[in-house]
Every structure is written in C-alpha cells, then in structure tokens.
Coordinates of C-alpha atoms in Angstrom, one line a residue:
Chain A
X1 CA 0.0 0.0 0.0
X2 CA 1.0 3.5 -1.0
X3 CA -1.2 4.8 2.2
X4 CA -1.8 8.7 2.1
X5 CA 0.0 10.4 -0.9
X6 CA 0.1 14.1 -1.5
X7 CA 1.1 16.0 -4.3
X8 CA 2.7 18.2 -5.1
X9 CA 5.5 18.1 -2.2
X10 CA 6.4 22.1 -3.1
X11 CA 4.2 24.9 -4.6
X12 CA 4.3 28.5 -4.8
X13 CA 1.5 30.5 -5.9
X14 CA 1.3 34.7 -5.9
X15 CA -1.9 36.4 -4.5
X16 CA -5.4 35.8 -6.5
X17 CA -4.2 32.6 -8.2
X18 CA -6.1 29.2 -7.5
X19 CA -5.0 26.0 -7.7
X20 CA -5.5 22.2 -6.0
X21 CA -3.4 20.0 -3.5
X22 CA -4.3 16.1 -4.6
X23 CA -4.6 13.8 -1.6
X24 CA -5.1 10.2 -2.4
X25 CA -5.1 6.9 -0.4
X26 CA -5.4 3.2 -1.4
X27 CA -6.7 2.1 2.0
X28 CA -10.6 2.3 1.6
X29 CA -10.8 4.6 3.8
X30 CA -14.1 6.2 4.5
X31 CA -13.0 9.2 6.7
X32 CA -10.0 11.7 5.1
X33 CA -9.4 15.4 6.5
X34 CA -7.8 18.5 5.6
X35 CA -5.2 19.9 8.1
X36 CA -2.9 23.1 8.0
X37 CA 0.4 23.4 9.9
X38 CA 1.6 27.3 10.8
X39 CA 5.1 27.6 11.6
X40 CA 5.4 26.8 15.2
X41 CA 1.6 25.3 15.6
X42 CA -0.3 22.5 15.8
X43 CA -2.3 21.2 12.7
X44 CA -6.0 22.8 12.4
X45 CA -9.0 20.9 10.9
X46 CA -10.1 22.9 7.4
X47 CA -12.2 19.7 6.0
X48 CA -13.4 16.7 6.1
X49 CA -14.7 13.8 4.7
X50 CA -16.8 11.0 6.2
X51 CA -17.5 9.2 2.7
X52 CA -17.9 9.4 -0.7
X53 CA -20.1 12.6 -2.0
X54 CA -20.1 14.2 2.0
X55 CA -18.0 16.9 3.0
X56 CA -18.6 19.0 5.9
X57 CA -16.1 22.1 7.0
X58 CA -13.6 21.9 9.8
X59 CA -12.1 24.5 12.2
X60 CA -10.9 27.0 9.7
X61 CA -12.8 26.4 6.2
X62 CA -12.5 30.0 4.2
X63 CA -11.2 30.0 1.5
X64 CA -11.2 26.6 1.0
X65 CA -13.0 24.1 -1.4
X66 CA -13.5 20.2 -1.0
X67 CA -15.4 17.6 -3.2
X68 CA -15.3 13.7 -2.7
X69 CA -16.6 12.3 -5.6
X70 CA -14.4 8.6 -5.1
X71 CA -13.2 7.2 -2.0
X72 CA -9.6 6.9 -3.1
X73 CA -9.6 11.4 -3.2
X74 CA -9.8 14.5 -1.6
X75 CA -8.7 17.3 -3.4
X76 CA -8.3 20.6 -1.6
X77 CA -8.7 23.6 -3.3
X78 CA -7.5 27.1 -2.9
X79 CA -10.1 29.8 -4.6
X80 CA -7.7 32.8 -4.6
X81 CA -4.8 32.4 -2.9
X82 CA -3.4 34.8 0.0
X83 CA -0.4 35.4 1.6
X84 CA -2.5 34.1 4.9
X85 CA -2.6 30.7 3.4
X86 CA 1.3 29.8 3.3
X87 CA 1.6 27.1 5.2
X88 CA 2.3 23.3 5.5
X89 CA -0.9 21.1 4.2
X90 CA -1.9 17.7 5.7
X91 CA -4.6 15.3 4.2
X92 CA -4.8 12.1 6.9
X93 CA -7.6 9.0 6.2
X94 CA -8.9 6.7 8.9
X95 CA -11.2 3.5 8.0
X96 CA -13.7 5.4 10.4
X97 CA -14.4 8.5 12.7
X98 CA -14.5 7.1 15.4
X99 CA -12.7 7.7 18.4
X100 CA -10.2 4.6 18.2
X101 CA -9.3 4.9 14.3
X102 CA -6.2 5.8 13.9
X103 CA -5.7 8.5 11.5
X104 CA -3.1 8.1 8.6
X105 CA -1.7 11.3 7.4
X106 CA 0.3 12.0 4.0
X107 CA 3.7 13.2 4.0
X108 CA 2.4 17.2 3.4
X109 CA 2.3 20.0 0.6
X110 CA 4.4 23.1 1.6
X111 CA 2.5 26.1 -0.1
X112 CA 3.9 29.4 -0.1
X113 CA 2.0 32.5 -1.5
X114 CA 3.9 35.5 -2.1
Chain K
X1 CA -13.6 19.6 23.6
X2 CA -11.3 18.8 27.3
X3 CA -7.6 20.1 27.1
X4 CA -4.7 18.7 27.2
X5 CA -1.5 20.2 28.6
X6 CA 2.3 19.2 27.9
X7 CA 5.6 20.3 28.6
X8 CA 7.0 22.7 25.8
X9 CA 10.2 20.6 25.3
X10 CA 11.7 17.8 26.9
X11 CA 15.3 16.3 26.4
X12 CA 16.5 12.4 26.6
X13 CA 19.8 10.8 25.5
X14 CA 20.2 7.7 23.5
X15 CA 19.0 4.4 24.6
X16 CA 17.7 5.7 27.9
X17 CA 13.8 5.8 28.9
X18 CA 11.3 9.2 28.3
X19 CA 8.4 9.9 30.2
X20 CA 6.7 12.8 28.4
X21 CA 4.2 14.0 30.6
X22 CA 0.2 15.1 29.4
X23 CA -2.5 16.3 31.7
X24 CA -5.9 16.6 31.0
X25 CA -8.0 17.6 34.1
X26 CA -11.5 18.0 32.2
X27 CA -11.1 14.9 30.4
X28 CA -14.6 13.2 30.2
X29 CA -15.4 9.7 31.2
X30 CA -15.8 8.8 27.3
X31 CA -12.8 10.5 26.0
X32 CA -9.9 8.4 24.7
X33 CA -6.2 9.5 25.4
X34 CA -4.5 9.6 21.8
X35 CA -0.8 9.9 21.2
X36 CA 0.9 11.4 18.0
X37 CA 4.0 12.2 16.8
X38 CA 5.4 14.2 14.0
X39 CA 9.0 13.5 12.9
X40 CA 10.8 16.8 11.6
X41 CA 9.2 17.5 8.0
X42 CA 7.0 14.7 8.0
X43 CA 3.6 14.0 8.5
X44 CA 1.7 13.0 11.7
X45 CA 1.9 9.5 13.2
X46 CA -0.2 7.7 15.6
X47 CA 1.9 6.0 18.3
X48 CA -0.4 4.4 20.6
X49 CA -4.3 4.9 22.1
X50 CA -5.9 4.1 25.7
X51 CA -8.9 4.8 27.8
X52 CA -8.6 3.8 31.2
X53 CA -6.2 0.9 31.5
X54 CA -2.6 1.0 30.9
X55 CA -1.2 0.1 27.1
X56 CA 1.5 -1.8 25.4
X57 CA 2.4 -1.6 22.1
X58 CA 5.7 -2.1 20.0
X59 CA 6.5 1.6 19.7
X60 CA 5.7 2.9 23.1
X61 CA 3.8 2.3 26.6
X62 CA 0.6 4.5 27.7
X63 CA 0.8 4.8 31.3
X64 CA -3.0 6.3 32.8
X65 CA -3.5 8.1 35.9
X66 CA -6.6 5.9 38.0
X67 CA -8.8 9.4 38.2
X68 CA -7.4 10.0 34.0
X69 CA -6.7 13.3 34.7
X70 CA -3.4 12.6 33.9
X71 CA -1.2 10.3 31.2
X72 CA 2.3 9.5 30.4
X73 CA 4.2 8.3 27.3
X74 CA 7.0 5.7 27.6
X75 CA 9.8 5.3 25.4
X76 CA 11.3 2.5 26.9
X77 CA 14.5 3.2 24.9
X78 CA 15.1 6.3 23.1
X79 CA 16.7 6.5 19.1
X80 CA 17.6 9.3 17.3
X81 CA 15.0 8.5 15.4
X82 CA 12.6 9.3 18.1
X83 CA 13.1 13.1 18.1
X84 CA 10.0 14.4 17.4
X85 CA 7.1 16.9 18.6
X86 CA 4.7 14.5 20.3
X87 CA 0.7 15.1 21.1
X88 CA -0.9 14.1 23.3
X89 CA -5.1 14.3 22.2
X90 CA -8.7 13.8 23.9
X91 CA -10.6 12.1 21.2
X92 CA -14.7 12.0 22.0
X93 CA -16.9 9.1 21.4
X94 CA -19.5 11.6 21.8
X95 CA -19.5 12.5 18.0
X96 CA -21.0 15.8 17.4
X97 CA -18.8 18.6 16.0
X98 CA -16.0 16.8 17.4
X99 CA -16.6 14.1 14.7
X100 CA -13.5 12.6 13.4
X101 CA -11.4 15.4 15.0
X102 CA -8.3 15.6 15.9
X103 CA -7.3 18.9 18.1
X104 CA -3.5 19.3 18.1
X105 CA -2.2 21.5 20.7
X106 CA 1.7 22.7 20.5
X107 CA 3.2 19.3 21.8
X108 CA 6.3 18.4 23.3
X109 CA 9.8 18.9 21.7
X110 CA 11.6 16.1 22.2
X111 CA 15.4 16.5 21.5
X112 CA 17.3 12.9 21.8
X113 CA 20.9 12.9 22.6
X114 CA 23.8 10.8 21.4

C-alpha cells in the first residue's frame, strides 16, 4: 500500500491565483481530512470527509474548497490564494471517525504564496 | 472539547527511557487518550491509544492516571530516530462537532541525545 500520498511536495502560488493540493489513499478509507500546519503550531481541521459525496467544514474552512466524488480522493482547493494561506498542508484517512481509528496522514504539501 | 496540557520541550539521551508528561484535568469519562507524533518534515503518526487501562504496544507504553486526569508516554529506549514533537489528544466518542477530529495543541519537543 502506498497509504496517504500528496502532491505536489512544493508549490508557490502569488496572490489571487487558485490552484489544487491532490490527496489520495489506497486504503478504503471512509474518513479523510484536511489539516494546515503554521510555523510553530499544531495542525487545524479545514475539512473533512466521512465518505464518498459528503463533506462538511472543519475549524478554519474559508477560502477553502472540498469535493469527494471517489473514495480513493480528496482534493483541496484554494479559490484565490493569500499570503494568509502559506503554510504546511496535511490530508490524513482513517477507515472510520470514530474515536479509536487511527488517522493516517500524507507526508504534506508546503504552499507558499507570495 | 477537554484540554490537554504538555511540557514545551523535553530532552533524553540515547537508549535511555522518556516519560513525556500530558494532563488533561476535564477529560470526560468517554474520551480516549490519543498519542501522535510528527517526525521533523513529515507528517503526523499515531503512536499508541488508551482509555482507562494502561497500554502496550511495539512503539511505546501508555501509562494512565486511576482518576485519568493525567497520562504519560513511555519510550522504553530512546533512538535518534525518536526526536519528534509529540501530542498528546482527547478524542470523544461523543461525535457531534467533534466528529473525526483531531485537536492538536503545541506538543512536546523532544530533543534525543547521542
């Protein structure tokens, strides 16, 4: 198994542009989520995922988009991109949501917008 | 959602045994006592999960106060390899908006020595 796999590893975007992180696991897992990193911080909740064609919004959602159309995917996607928005990027699947399922996370997508 | 409480930064050398200290006073009689750890630019990883009795598992030992309002992480035998900012999180079985949620606070630093 591949597990969680992000792409891409790098990206820098300049203020206004959009663009998509790809988050993809081969686990079946019904549960995936959305995490940012700040420098210094703990991961926050953006979105999230409890199975195919559901999504519901996290801790801090704005200016953020998510669709689930498969299980395998859970793109993340930036409208217009601001400066308030560089950060490190963590998708993470569990089989479930409950609260013994370990989570799984991808290795992460450090965004910089300039 | 209870907090959790840790030490900013803790410090072991090689091959001797860490004890990295979490509190959680409010914890609720349903919440689980997660641990994660996140390796310098990595991603996330679970390390081990308990409620009320103490836990074994190949990575690490959960050690959990009788009145849960406090837990403690065992290395048994620190690696280099185990450097890493480790969280300590309440996860609800209540579901609700805590659904699938994992709250990350700042963690402990742990540095390993040679």
């Amino acid at each position: 198994n591949a597990g969680v796999t992000q792409t891409p590893k790098f990206q820098v975007l300049k203020t206004g542009q959009s663009m998509t992180l790809q988050c993809a696991q081969d686990m079946n897992h019904e549960y995936m989520s959305w995490y940012r990193q700040d420098p210094g911080m703990g991961l926050r909740l953006i979105h999230y995922s409890v199975g195919a064609g559901i999504t519901d919004q996290g801790e801090v959602p704005n200016g953020y988009n998510v669709s689930r159309s498969t299980t395998e995917d859970f793109p993340l996607r930036l409208l217009s991109a601001a400066p308030s928005q560089t950060s490190v990027y963590f998708c993470a699947s569990s089989y479930g949501a409950g609260p013994t399922d370990t989570q799984y996370f991808g290795p992460g997508t450090r965004l910089t917008v300039l | 959602d209870a907090k959790t409480t840790q030490p900013n930064s803790m410090e072991s050398n090689e091959e001797e045994p860490v004890h990295l200290p979490c509190n959680h006073s409010t914890i609720s009689g349903t919440d689980y006592i997660h641990w994660y750890r996140q390796l310098p630019s990595q991603g996330p990883e679970y390390v081990i999960h308990g409620l009320t009795s103490n836990v074994n598992n190949r990575m690490a030992s959960l050690a959990i106060a009788e009145d849960r309002k406090s837990s403690t992480l065992i290395l048994h035998r620190a690696t280099l390899r185990d450097a890493a900012v480790y969280y300590c999180i309440l996860r609800s079985s209540s579901g609700g908006t805590s659904y699938g949620k994992l709250t990350f606070g700042q963690g402990t630093i742990l540095t390993v020595h040679p």
